[in-house]
Amino acid sequence: MGAISRRALLLGAGGAAGWYGARRFGSHLPVLDGVWLTHPTPGEGVLNDASGLSQTPIHRHITLSQDSGETLIAAIRAEIREAAAEGRPVNIGAARHSMGGQAIPREGHAITFDNDMVEPDTANGTYRTHAGARWSQIIAALDPIGYSPKVMQSNHDFGVAATFCVNAHGWPVPWGPMGSTVRSFSMVLPSGDLVTCSRTENADLFGMTMGGYGLTGAIIDMEVEMVPNQRLVPSFETMQAGDFPAAFDGAIRSGEVPMAYGRLNVDRDRFFEDALLVSYRPDPDQSDLPAAEGSGIMSHLASYIYRWQLGNEPMKRLRWWTETVVGPALGDGPATRNSLMNEPVQTLDDRNPTRTDILHEYFVAPDRFDDFLTACWDVIPGSYQEFLNVTLRHVARDDESWLSYAPVDRIAAVMSFSQEMTERAEADMARMTRDLIDRMIEFGASYYLPYRPHPTVDQLVATYPRAPEFAAAKRELDPGLIFRNNLWDSYLGAL
């Protein structure tokens, strides 16, 4: 038998520690005896999203897989005409991961795009893609020719046009949201007209659609920027949370780091007191890049430790140790840019039918990061939601989207909570969310729209000052209000 590698020993130690911690300390979640659970009821005529809490009746749901040509355009126009004649809304979606019904038309025509067309143009550093292509399909098309998406969501399950419409960002630096990498797109308007939008052609419509949640029309295809794939080597640095912005900014501005993210500890004893910065630099050896891989053994091990945190403060401390001590010791070695982004959201999927994972996201100017920490210290521990993770990312200034969450460079704090599927938990989450947003508004931070519909209309307007202008332009573009979703029904439609 060959010698056991140091990596195998460390991996075994981390796994054994996780198993021991889960068994030894156990979970201390609130009991559910006598509490009504809010289980969704799947079936024909309803759609839901990743929250499991947005069950919505629809008229019908169809999947369109035609290429982005006249056949697809004709099919969309037919749906628009029929919906308009019956007074029903239309919405286009892909994975429908948004957590507040932002991709579901109530009593309407829900259309899912499913087509993997990707046409790279190496001379221009772009690719043309069907609006419904998933990021996994983009990586699969670009990786063999040595290219990578310039910016994409942090998981590869989602549609490209959907990413643009929610103005999502990723963790490549130093760029802004994914929309900043879109050159142009073609779209069917509510009128049925086909238009091309770019920064020079229909520029206002380009800015409305970027982060416009599908309310302006149906995107058909897009021209998006790509960059060369690279082999990258990670480095790890721990610090006090208040020191993170300067360290993060220094890594980004060095010009040596194409990908970076941070973490904060989440156990209640040292809540948000410590930070981890993970930055990736190009390996000197860029020859013979391997094909993009998916989730590795560390990701799967991490998923179990992640879940063992539920109701288990010692396990949260153990997870922090695995990320700040075991992870850096293992190092994971070099990995390509494409492999780092080629990760499904299911890696950390919830395995408890009585709970659901709920995301929050806040965008904070680096010089107000201490205010952000204070707000979280004051608000989050008072809730009984189970806080599992916060990831910190860079988002460059976005002056293009009408509903921009980053009018200046900001740190994005992506938070993950585990919530009971109960009315009491939903009420507690709503209270905590509104309290957090009030605090964020005080120091000019913003919140992200695709999550649970708990903020007030006033909070939305205070965070997105162009929202009334967006609503007015939407009514002019779409007087019949054909393209609708819960973001319109609950918020923008009230402006």
GROMACS .gro file of C-alpha atoms in nm:
model
  495
    1MET     CA    1   0.000   0.000   0.000
    2GLY     CA    2   0.134   0.343  -0.091
    3ALA     CA    3   0.195   0.618   0.160
    4ILE     CA    4  -0.108   0.819   0.269
    5SER     CA    5  -0.080   1.173   0.139
    6ARG     CA    6  -0.087   1.475   0.368
    7ARG     CA    7  -0.394   1.595   0.177
    8ALA     CA    8  -0.576   1.268   0.245
    9LEU     CA    9  -0.487   1.284   0.613
   10LEU     CA   10  -0.611   1.641   0.647
   11LEU     CA   11  -0.926   1.565   0.453
   12GLY     CA   12  -0.994   1.264   0.670
   13ALA     CA   13  -0.930   1.469   0.982
   14GLY     CA   14  -1.174   1.739   0.871
   15GLY     CA   15  -1.442   1.484   0.784
   16ALA     CA   16  -1.393   1.296   1.110
   17ALA     CA   17  -1.408   1.620   1.309
   18GLY     CA   18  -1.730   1.712   1.134
   19TRP     CA   19  -1.886   1.373   1.203
   20TYR     CA   20  -1.777   1.384   1.567
   21GLY     CA   21  -1.904   1.740   1.612
   22ALA     CA   22  -2.243   1.657   1.463
   23ARG     CA   23  -2.281   1.353   1.686
   24ARG     CA   24  -2.132   1.508   2.000
   25PHE     CA   25  -2.302   1.845   2.009
   26GLY     CA   26  -2.625   1.779   1.821
   27SER     CA   27  -2.885   2.027   1.697
   28HIS     CA   28  -3.084   2.273   1.907
   29LEU     CA   29  -3.351   2.395   1.665
   30PRO     CA   30  -3.688   2.526   1.784
   31VAL     CA   31  -3.941   2.244   1.821
   32LEU     CA   32  -4.218   2.206   1.567
   33ASP     CA   33  -4.470   2.026   1.789
   34GLY     CA   34  -4.813   2.182   1.740
   35VAL     CA   35  -4.688   2.420   1.468
   36TRP     CA   36  -4.849   2.425   1.123
   37LEU     CA   37  -4.599   2.365   0.841
   38THR     CA   38  -4.638   2.551   0.512
   39HIS     CA   39  -4.553   2.279   0.264
   40PRO     CA   40  -4.595   2.370  -0.105
   41THR     CA   41  -4.841   2.165  -0.309
   42PRO     CA   42  -4.681   2.087  -0.647
   43GLY     CA   43  -4.894   2.012  -0.947
   44GLU     CA   44  -5.037   2.140  -1.273
   45GLY     CA   45  -5.145   2.500  -1.268
   46VAL     CA   46  -4.897   2.624  -1.006
   47LEU     CA   47  -4.535   2.738  -1.008
   48ASN     CA   48  -4.293   2.794  -0.722
   49ASP     CA   49  -3.935   2.908  -0.683
   50ALA     CA   50  -3.627   2.817  -0.480
   51SER     CA   51  -3.783   2.938  -0.155
   52GLY     CA   52  -4.070   2.690  -0.173
   53LEU     CA   53  -4.280   2.976  -0.034
   54SER     CA   54  -4.393   3.140  -0.358
   55GLN     CA   55  -4.653   2.894  -0.483
   56THR     CA   56  -4.849   3.086  -0.747
   57PRO     CA   57  -5.140   2.984  -0.970
   58ILE     CA   58  -5.070   3.016  -1.342
   59HIS     CA   59  -5.279   2.973  -1.656
   60ARG     CA   60  -5.022   2.756  -1.831
   61HIS     CA   61  -4.652   2.678  -1.842
   62ILE     CA   62  -4.475   2.599  -2.170
   63THR     CA   63  -4.113   2.535  -2.262
   64LEU     CA   64  -3.972   2.683  -2.583
   65SER     CA   65  -3.654   2.519  -2.714
   66GLN     CA   66  -3.645   2.664  -3.066
   67ASP     CA   67  -3.331   2.837  -3.189
   68SER     CA   68  -3.328   3.214  -3.155
   69GLY     CA   69  -3.481   3.281  -3.494
   70GLU     CA   70  -3.817   3.345  -3.655
   71THR     CA   71  -3.980   3.029  -3.515
   72LEU     CA   72  -3.907   3.131  -3.156
   73ILE     CA   73  -4.008   3.491  -3.222
   74ALA     CA   74  -4.337   3.376  -3.373
   75ALA     CA   75  -4.407   3.152  -3.072
   76ILE     CA   76  -4.349   3.438  -2.829
   77ARG     CA   77  -4.568   3.673  -3.031
   78ALA     CA   78  -4.846   3.414  -3.027
   79GLU     CA   79  -4.828   3.386  -2.648
   80ILE     CA   80  -4.834   3.765  -2.613
   81ARG     CA   81  -5.140   3.796  -2.840
   82GLU     CA   82  -5.335   3.525  -2.660
   83ALA     CA   83  -5.243   3.657  -2.315
   84ALA     CA   84  -5.337   4.013  -2.413
   85ALA     CA   85  -5.674   3.899  -2.551
   86GLU     CA   86  -5.752   3.725  -2.221
   87GLY     CA   87  -5.606   3.993  -1.995
   88ARG     CA   88  -5.336   3.761  -1.864
   89PRO     CA   89  -4.970   3.837  -1.792
   90VAL     CA   90  -4.661   3.678  -1.952
   91ASN     CA   91  -4.322   3.605  -1.800
   92ILE     CA   92  -4.009   3.439  -1.938
   93GLY     CA   93  -3.788   3.233  -1.706
   94ALA     CA   94  -3.511   2.976  -1.690
   95ALA     CA   95  -3.433   2.815  -1.353
   96ARG     CA   96  -3.679   3.043  -1.166
   97HIS     CA   97  -3.448   3.054  -0.868
   98SER     CA   98  -3.562   3.400  -0.750
   99MET     CA   99  -3.729   3.371  -0.412
  100GLY     CA  100  -4.021   3.611  -0.430
  101GLY     CA  101  -4.216   3.520  -0.742
  102GLN     CA  102  -4.015   3.759  -0.962
  103ALA     CA  103  -4.024   3.507  -1.248
  104ILE     CA  104  -4.385   3.388  -1.210
  105PRO     CA  105  -4.689   3.553  -1.378
  106ARG     CA  106  -4.993   3.510  -1.153
  107GLU     CA  107  -5.275   3.343  -1.352
  108GLY     CA  108  -5.065   3.400  -1.661
  109HIS     CA  109  -4.849   3.244  -1.931
  110ALA     CA  110  -4.520   3.119  -1.786
  111ILE     CA  111  -4.260   3.049  -2.055
  112THR     CA  112  -3.936   2.863  -1.990
  113PHE     CA  113  -3.651   2.889  -2.240
  114ASP     CA  114  -3.436   2.581  -2.294
  115ASN     CA  115  -3.169   2.603  -2.565
  116ASP     CA  116  -2.792   2.563  -2.543
  117MET     CA  117  -2.691   2.767  -2.850
  118VAL     CA  118  -2.352   2.935  -2.795
  119GLU     CA  119  -2.146   3.082  -3.082
  120PRO     CA  120  -1.802   3.214  -2.974
  121ASP     CA  121  -1.634   3.496  -3.166
  122THR     CA  122  -1.268   3.488  -3.062
  123ALA     CA  123  -1.179   3.783  -3.286
  124ASN     CA  124  -1.411   4.012  -3.087
  125GLY     CA  125  -1.380   3.839  -2.750
  126THR     CA  126  -1.754   3.771  -2.735
  127TYR     CA  127  -2.006   3.493  -2.772
  128ARG     CA  128  -2.360   3.499  -2.902
  129THR     CA  129  -2.601   3.289  -2.702
  130HIS     CA  130  -2.965   3.196  -2.680
  131ALA     CA  131  -3.135   3.382  -2.395
  132GLY     CA  132  -3.220   3.051  -2.226
  133ALA     CA  133  -2.874   2.895  -2.228
  134ARG     CA  134  -2.752   2.795  -1.881
  135TRP     CA  135  -2.410   2.898  -1.756
  136SER     CA  136  -2.302   2.534  -1.746
  137GLN     CA  137  -2.365   2.526  -2.122
  138ILE     CA  138  -2.171   2.849  -2.173
  139ILE     CA  139  -1.871   2.702  -1.988
  140ALA     CA  140  -1.900   2.378  -2.185
  141ALA     CA  141  -1.885   2.573  -2.512
  142LEU     CA  142  -1.607   2.817  -2.417
  143ASP     CA  143  -1.377   2.589  -2.217
  144PRO     CA  144  -1.251   2.376  -2.511
  145ILE     CA  145  -1.138   2.689  -2.699
  146GLY     CA  146  -0.962   2.839  -2.397
  147TYR     CA  147  -1.218   3.101  -2.295
  148SER     CA  148  -1.438   3.171  -1.994
  149PRO     CA  149  -1.740   3.391  -1.913
  150LYS     CA  150  -1.615   3.733  -1.807
  151VAL     CA  151  -1.877   3.752  -1.531
  152MET     CA  152  -2.146   3.500  -1.438
  153GLN     CA  153  -2.349   3.409  -1.133
  154SER     CA  154  -2.168   3.209  -0.870
  155ASN     CA  155  -2.357   2.893  -0.971
  156HIS     CA  156  -2.396   2.753  -1.319
  157ASP     CA  157  -2.761   2.641  -1.313
  158PHE     CA  158  -2.914   2.971  -1.417
  159GLY     CA  159  -3.007   3.121  -1.754
  160VAL     CA  160  -2.790   3.388  -1.916
  161ALA     CA  161  -3.073   3.632  -1.992
  162ALA     CA  162  -3.222   3.569  -1.648
  163THR     CA  163  -2.887   3.670  -1.494
  164PHE     CA  164  -2.897   3.992  -1.697
  165CYS     CA  165  -3.258   4.063  -1.599
  166VAL     CA  166  -3.190   4.030  -1.226
  167ASN     CA  167  -2.860   4.218  -1.273
  168ALA     CA  168  -2.674   3.941  -1.092
  169HIS     CA  169  -2.302   3.956  -1.025
  170GLY     CA  170  -2.033   3.697  -0.960
  171TRP     CA  171  -1.694   3.682  -0.795
  172PRO     CA  172  -1.455   3.761  -1.081
  173VAL     CA  173  -1.296   4.102  -1.019
  174PRO     CA  174  -1.277   4.396  -1.078
  175TRP     CA  175  -1.603   4.409  -1.272
  176GLY     CA  176  -1.957   4.507  -1.191
  177PRO     CA  177  -2.274   4.303  -1.250
  178MET     CA  178  -2.292   4.055  -1.536
  179GLY     CA  179  -2.485   4.316  -1.735
  180SER     CA  180  -2.170   4.523  -1.766
  181THR     CA  181  -2.033   4.248  -1.994
  182VAL     CA  182  -2.335   4.240  -2.231
  183ARG     CA  183  -2.271   4.412  -2.565
  184SER     CA  184  -2.620   4.383  -2.712
  185PHE     CA  185  -2.938   4.177  -2.719
  186SER     CA  186  -3.249   4.131  -2.933
  187MET     CA  187  -3.588   4.142  -2.765
  188VAL     CA  188  -3.956   4.107  -2.847
  189LEU     CA  189  -4.143   4.401  -2.695
  190PRO     CA  190  -4.494   4.378  -2.545
  191SER     CA  191  -4.617   4.519  -2.878
  192GLY     CA  192  -4.463   4.222  -3.060
  193ASP     CA  193  -4.196   4.435  -3.227
  194LEU     CA  194  -3.843   4.295  -3.244
  195VAL     CA  195  -3.571   4.540  -3.140
  196THR     CA  196  -3.195   4.538  -3.086
  197CYS     CA  197  -3.063   4.704  -2.770
  198SER     CA  198  -2.711   4.813  -2.689
  199ARG     CA  199  -2.534   5.110  -2.535
  200THR     CA  200  -2.573   5.298  -2.863
  201GLU     CA  201  -2.904   5.158  -2.995
  202ASN     CA  202  -3.216   5.183  -2.777
  203ALA     CA  203  -2.984   5.266  -2.488
  204ASP     CA  204  -3.263   5.355  -2.244
  205LEU     CA  205  -3.430   5.020  -2.307
  206PHE     CA  206  -3.093   4.850  -2.254
  207GLY     CA  207  -3.064   5.013  -1.910
  208MET     CA  208  -3.424   4.934  -1.818
  209THR     CA  209  -3.389   4.569  -1.914
  210MET     CA  210  -3.060   4.525  -1.723
  211GLY     CA  211  -3.203   4.447  -1.381
  212GLY     CA  212  -3.559   4.499  -1.507
  213TYR     CA  213  -3.681   4.151  -1.406
  214GLY     CA  214  -3.825   4.066  -1.746
  215LEU     CA  215  -4.079   4.349  -1.732
  216THR     CA  216  -3.971   4.513  -2.059
  217GLY     CA  217  -4.004   4.219  -2.298
  218ALA     CA  218  -3.870   3.879  -2.401
  219ILE     CA  219  -3.497   3.865  -2.473
  220ILE     CA  220  -3.418   3.632  -2.765
  221ASP     CA  221  -3.040   3.624  -2.782
  222MET     CA  222  -2.742   3.816  -2.649
  223GLU     CA  223  -2.384   3.913  -2.734
  224VAL     CA  224  -2.169   3.881  -2.421
  225GLU     CA  225  -1.800   3.933  -2.347
  226MET     CA  226  -1.561   3.650  -2.263
  227VAL     CA  227  -1.203   3.635  -2.135
  228PRO     CA  228  -0.922   3.378  -2.163
  229ASN     CA  229  -0.946   3.088  -1.922
  230GLN     CA  230  -0.662   3.069  -1.665
  231ARG     CA  231  -0.509   2.833  -1.415
  232LEU     CA  232  -0.532   3.007  -1.077
  233VAL     CA  233  -0.373   2.947  -0.736
  234PRO     CA  234  -0.558   3.041  -0.414
  235SER     CA  235  -0.421   3.224  -0.112
  236PHE     CA  236  -0.593   3.261   0.227
  237GLU     CA  237  -0.572   3.541   0.480
  238THR     CA  238  -0.759   3.570   0.811
  239MET     CA  239  -0.815   3.902   0.986
  240GLN     CA  240  -1.054   4.100   1.202
  241ALA     CA  241  -1.376   4.178   1.016
  242GLY     CA  242  -1.317   4.552   1.028
  243ASP     CA  243  -0.990   4.508   0.839
  244PHE     CA  244  -1.151   4.322   0.550
  245PRO     CA  245  -1.244   4.616   0.320
  246ALA     CA  246  -0.888   4.747   0.300
  247ALA     CA  247  -0.741   4.400   0.241
  248PHE     CA  248  -1.006   4.321  -0.021
  249ASP     CA  249  -0.955   4.653  -0.199
  250GLY     CA  250  -0.579   4.604  -0.197
  251ALA     CA  251  -0.608   4.262  -0.357
  252ILE     CA  252  -0.846   4.390  -0.626
  253ARG     CA  253  -0.644   4.702  -0.709
  254SER     CA  254  -0.319   4.508  -0.729
  255GLY     CA  255  -0.418   4.394  -1.078
  256GLU     CA  256  -0.284   4.049  -0.991
  257VAL     CA  257  -0.612   3.896  -0.868
  258PRO     CA  258  -0.882   3.798  -1.122
  259MET     CA  259  -1.106   3.622  -0.866
  260ALA     CA  260  -1.160   3.685  -0.495
  261TYR     CA  261  -1.416   3.654  -0.219
  262GLY     CA  262  -1.445   3.679   0.158
  263ARG     CA  263  -1.627   3.514   0.446
  264LEU     CA  264  -1.728   3.616   0.798
  265ASN     CA  265  -1.774   3.382   1.092
  266VAL     CA  266  -2.140   3.323   1.184
  267ASP     CA  267  -2.137   3.153   1.526
  268ARG     CA  268  -2.309   3.367   1.787
  269ASP     CA  269  -2.009   3.376   2.022
  270ARG     CA  270  -1.790   3.566   1.770
  271PHE     CA  271  -2.059   3.674   1.526
  272PHE     CA  272  -1.910   3.875   1.235
  273GLU     CA  273  -1.589   3.943   1.429
  274ASP     CA  274  -1.347   3.752   1.204
  275ALA     CA  275  -1.299   3.753   0.828
  276LEU     CA  276  -1.135   3.532   0.568
  277LEU     CA  277  -1.008   3.666   0.234
  278VAL     CA  278  -0.956   3.412  -0.045
  279SER     CA  279  -0.783   3.549  -0.354
  280TYR     CA  280  -0.671   3.373  -0.671
  281ARG     CA  281  -0.366   3.465  -0.878
  282PRO     CA  282  -0.255   3.324  -1.214
  283ASP     CA  283  -0.027   3.022  -1.197
  284PRO     CA  284   0.305   3.085  -1.375
  285ASP     CA  285   0.231   2.767  -1.573
  286GLN     CA  286  -0.060   2.831  -1.810
  287SER     CA  287   0.014   2.539  -2.043
  288ASP     CA  288  -0.219   2.244  -2.104
  289LEU     CA  289  -0.518   2.371  -1.909
  290PRO     CA  290  -0.736   2.076  -1.802
  291ALA     CA  291  -1.101   2.054  -1.900
  292ALA     CA  292  -1.344   2.228  -1.665
  293GLU     CA  293  -1.449   2.009  -1.376
  294GLY     CA  294  -1.752   2.020  -1.152
  295SER     CA  295  -1.786   1.987  -0.776
  296GLY     CA  296  -1.482   1.826  -0.616
  297ILE     CA  297  -1.454   1.621  -0.300
  298MET     CA  298  -1.396   1.933  -0.090
  299SER     CA  299  -1.724   2.084  -0.212
  300HIS     CA  300  -1.916   1.772  -0.118
  301LEU     CA  301  -1.750   1.750   0.223
  302ALA     CA  302  -1.821   2.119   0.277
  303SER     CA  303  -2.189   2.061   0.198
  304TYR     CA  304  -2.225   1.815   0.486
  305ILE     CA  305  -2.044   2.040   0.732
  306TYR     CA  306  -2.259   2.329   0.606
  307ARG     CA  307  -2.579   2.139   0.689
  308TRP     CA  308  -2.452   2.019   1.027
  309GLN     CA  309  -2.446   2.384   1.135
  310LEU     CA  310  -2.825   2.385   1.179
  311GLY     CA  311  -2.899   2.461   1.543
  312ASN     CA  312  -2.540   2.376   1.628
  313GLU     CA  313  -2.312   2.660   1.738
  314PRO     CA  314  -2.008   2.434   1.799
  315MET     CA  315  -2.044   2.307   1.442
  316LYS     CA  316  -2.043   2.664   1.312
  317ARG     CA  317  -1.713   2.717   1.490
  318LEU     CA  318  -1.587   2.389   1.348
  319ARG     CA  319  -1.683   2.496   0.997
  320TRP     CA  320  -1.491   2.822   1.044
  321TRP     CA  321  -1.189   2.616   1.148
  322THR     CA  322  -1.217   2.398   0.836
  323GLU     CA  323  -1.230   2.709   0.615
  324THR     CA  324  -0.951   2.904   0.786
  325VAL     CA  325  -0.719   2.619   0.890
  326VAL     CA  326  -0.797   2.293   0.707
  327GLY     CA  327  -0.882   2.460   0.375
  328PRO     CA  328  -0.561   2.664   0.353
  329ALA     CA  329  -0.357   2.360   0.462
  330LEU     CA  330  -0.514   2.150   0.187
  331GLY     CA  331  -0.479   2.441  -0.051
  332ASP     CA  332  -0.680   2.258  -0.317
  333GLY     CA  333  -0.393   2.343  -0.554
  334PRO     CA  334  -0.434   2.525  -0.884
  335ALA     CA  335  -0.774   2.525  -1.054
  336THR     CA  336  -0.893   2.681  -1.376
  337ARG     CA  337  -1.121   2.979  -1.379
  338ASN     CA  338  -1.391   2.770  -1.547
  339SER     CA  339  -1.368   2.492  -1.289
  340LEU     CA  340  -1.404   2.741  -1.005
  341MET     CA  341  -1.728   2.876  -1.153
  342ASN     CA  342  -1.864   2.540  -1.274
  343GLU     CA  343  -2.056   2.471  -0.955
  344PRO     CA  344  -2.426   2.380  -0.927
  345VAL     CA  345  -2.642   2.542  -0.662
  346GLN     CA  346  -2.747   2.192  -0.552
  347THR     CA  347  -2.406   2.143  -0.388
  348LEU     CA  348  -2.545   2.311  -0.075
  349ASP     CA  349  -2.906   2.205  -0.130
  350ASP     CA  350  -3.127   2.180   0.178
  351ARG     CA  351  -3.204   1.823   0.283
  352ASN     CA  352  -3.466   1.900   0.548
  353PRO     CA  353  -3.829   1.902   0.427
  354THR     CA  354  -3.936   2.123   0.720
  355ARG     CA  355  -3.690   2.402   0.632
  356THR     CA  356  -3.591   2.619   0.337
  357ASP     CA  357  -3.283   2.825   0.255
  358ILE     CA  358  -3.350   3.198   0.223
  359LEU     CA  359  -3.099   3.445   0.084
  360HIS     CA  360  -3.044   3.808   0.171
  361GLU     CA  361  -2.796   4.035  -0.002
  362TYR     CA  362  -2.675   4.380   0.092
  363PHE     CA  363  -2.442   4.611  -0.099
  364VAL     CA  364  -2.221   4.828   0.118
  365ALA     CA  365  -1.966   5.096   0.033
  366PRO     CA  366  -1.629   4.982   0.176
  367ASP     CA  367  -1.599   5.291   0.396
  368ARG     CA  368  -1.934   5.202   0.562
  369PHE     CA  369  -1.848   4.838   0.630
  370ASP     CA  370  -1.825   4.901   1.006
  371ASP     CA  371  -2.181   5.037   0.997
  372PHE     CA  372  -2.289   4.721   0.817
  373LEU     CA  373  -2.126   4.503   1.084
  374THR     CA  374  -2.294   4.702   1.361
  375ALA     CA  375  -2.637   4.674   1.195
  376CYS     CA  376  -2.598   4.297   1.165
  377TRP     CA  377  -2.481   4.265   1.526
  378ASP     CA  378  -2.784   4.462   1.643
  379VAL     CA  379  -3.051   4.289   1.432
  380ILE     CA  380  -2.969   3.933   1.330
  381PRO     CA  381  -2.901   3.763   1.667
  382GLY     CA  382  -3.245   3.873   1.790
  383SER     CA  383  -3.409   3.652   1.529
  384TYR     CA  384  -3.438   3.276   1.564
  385GLN     CA  385  -3.346   3.223   1.198
  386GLU     CA  386  -3.049   2.991   1.153
  387PHE     CA  387  -2.767   3.192   0.992
  388LEU     CA  388  -2.549   2.957   0.787
  389ASN     CA  389  -2.316   3.169   0.575
  390VAL     CA  390  -2.214   3.508   0.444
  391THR     CA  391  -1.993   3.548   0.138
  392LEU     CA  392  -1.838   3.885   0.052
  393ARG     CA  393  -1.782   3.986  -0.310
  394HIS     CA  394  -1.678   4.294  -0.504
  395VAL     CA  395  -1.923   4.480  -0.729
  396ALA     CA  396  -1.793   4.770  -0.935
  397ARG     CA  397  -2.000   5.084  -0.984
  398ASP     CA  398  -2.305   5.039  -1.209
  399ASP     CA  399  -2.437   5.355  -1.376
  400GLU     CA  400  -2.635   5.170  -1.645
  401SER     CA  401  -2.917   4.979  -1.479
  402TRP     CA  402  -3.218   5.192  -1.391
  403LEU     CA  403  -3.256   4.977  -1.079
  404SER     CA  404  -2.888   4.981  -0.986
  405TYR     CA  405  -2.785   4.858  -0.642
  406ALA     CA  406  -2.425   4.980  -0.682
  407PRO     CA  407  -2.411   5.354  -0.761
  408VAL     CA  408  -2.055   5.333  -0.621
  409ASP     CA  409  -1.814   5.041  -0.583
  410ARG     CA  410  -1.956   4.815  -0.316
  411ILE     CA  411  -1.897   4.502  -0.116
  412ALA     CA  412  -2.179   4.253  -0.170
  413ALA     CA  413  -2.269   4.052   0.141
  414VAL     CA  414  -2.458   3.739   0.032
  415MET     CA  415  -2.627   3.585   0.337
  416SER     CA  416  -2.786   3.243   0.369
  417PHE     CA  417  -3.042   3.161   0.638
  418SER     CA  418  -3.223   2.836   0.710
  419GLN     CA  419  -3.588   2.909   0.782
  420GLU     CA  420  -3.865   2.687   0.915
  421MET     CA  421  -4.149   2.628   0.672
  422THR     CA  422  -4.394   2.786   0.918
  423GLU     CA  423  -4.597   3.105   0.948
  424ARG     CA  424  -4.414   3.205   1.266
  425ALA     CA  425  -4.077   3.179   1.088
  426GLU     CA  426  -4.203   3.378   0.789
  427ALA     CA  427  -4.327   3.653   1.022
  428ASP     CA  428  -3.994   3.656   1.206
  429MET     CA  429  -3.800   3.670   0.879
  430ALA     CA  430  -4.016   3.957   0.753
  431ARG     CA  431  -3.956   4.156   1.073
  432MET     CA  432  -3.581   4.094   1.066
  433THR     CA  433  -3.558   4.184   0.696
  434ARG     CA  434  -3.737   4.516   0.736
  435ASP     CA  435  -3.528   4.602   1.043
  436LEU     CA  436  -3.206   4.525   0.855
  437ILE     CA  437  -3.311   4.729   0.551
  438ASP     CA  438  -3.401   5.028   0.768
  439ARG     CA  439  -3.050   5.017   0.911
  440MET     CA  440  -2.893   4.978   0.566
  441ILE     CA  441  -3.084   5.279   0.433
  442GLU     CA  442  -2.945   5.492   0.719
  443PHE     CA  443  -2.590   5.464   0.583
  444GLY     CA  444  -2.664   5.441   0.211
  445ALA     CA  445  -2.641   5.064   0.159
  446SER     CA  446  -2.882   4.879  -0.067
  447TYR     CA  447  -3.058   4.543  -0.070
  448TYR     CA  448  -3.108   4.299  -0.358
  449LEU     CA  449  -3.456   4.255  -0.506
  450PRO     CA  450  -3.479   3.884  -0.604
  451TYR     CA  451  -3.547   3.752  -0.256
  452ARG     CA  452  -3.851   3.728  -0.028
  453PRO     CA  453  -4.108   4.011  -0.072
  454HIS     CA  454  -4.072   4.141   0.283
  455PRO     CA  455  -3.946   4.501   0.235
  456THR     CA  456  -4.203   4.780   0.218
  457VAL     CA  457  -4.271   4.985  -0.095
  458ASP     CA  458  -4.117   5.286   0.080
  459GLN     CA  459  -3.801   5.086   0.149
  460LEU     CA  460  -3.778   4.991  -0.217
  461VAL     CA  461  -3.808   5.353  -0.331
  462ALA     CA  462  -3.555   5.469  -0.072
  463THR     CA  463  -3.309   5.208  -0.198
  464TYR     CA  464  -3.388   5.236  -0.571
  465PRO     CA  465  -3.469   5.605  -0.633
  466ARG     CA  466  -3.535   5.549  -1.006
  467ALA     CA  467  -3.809   5.293  -0.932
  468PRO     CA  468  -4.097   5.543  -0.992
  469GLU     CA  469  -3.934   5.647  -1.320
  470PHE     CA  470  -3.898   5.280  -1.415
  471ALA     CA  471  -4.266   5.216  -1.337
  472ALA     CA  472  -4.378   5.512  -1.549
  473ALA     CA  473  -4.160   5.405  -1.844
  474LYS     CA  474  -4.290   5.049  -1.810
  475ARG     CA  475  -4.650   5.169  -1.840
  476GLU     CA  476  -4.561   5.366  -2.152
  477LEU     CA  477  -4.376   5.071  -2.307
  478ASP     CA  478  -4.638   4.815  -2.201
  479PRO     CA  479  -4.974   4.991  -2.157
  480GLY     CA  480  -5.154   4.657  -2.135
  481LEU     CA  481  -4.914   4.542  -1.861
  482ILE     CA  482  -4.854   4.216  -2.046
  483PHE     CA  483  -4.516   4.137  -1.887
  484ARG     CA  484  -4.577   4.107  -1.513
  485ASN     CA  485  -4.453   3.921  -1.208
  486ASN     CA  486  -4.473   3.957  -0.831
  487LEU     CA  487  -4.217   4.239  -0.828
  488TRP     CA  488  -4.461   4.442  -1.036
  489ASP     CA  489  -4.777   4.321  -0.862
  490SER     CA  490  -4.648   4.386  -0.509
  491TYR     CA  491  -4.413   4.680  -0.557
  492LEU     CA  492  -4.355   4.863  -0.885
  493GLY     CA  493  -4.722   4.858  -0.982
  494ALA     CA  494  -4.799   5.065  -0.672
  495LEU     CA  495  -4.575   5.352  -0.787
   0.00000   0.00000   0.00000
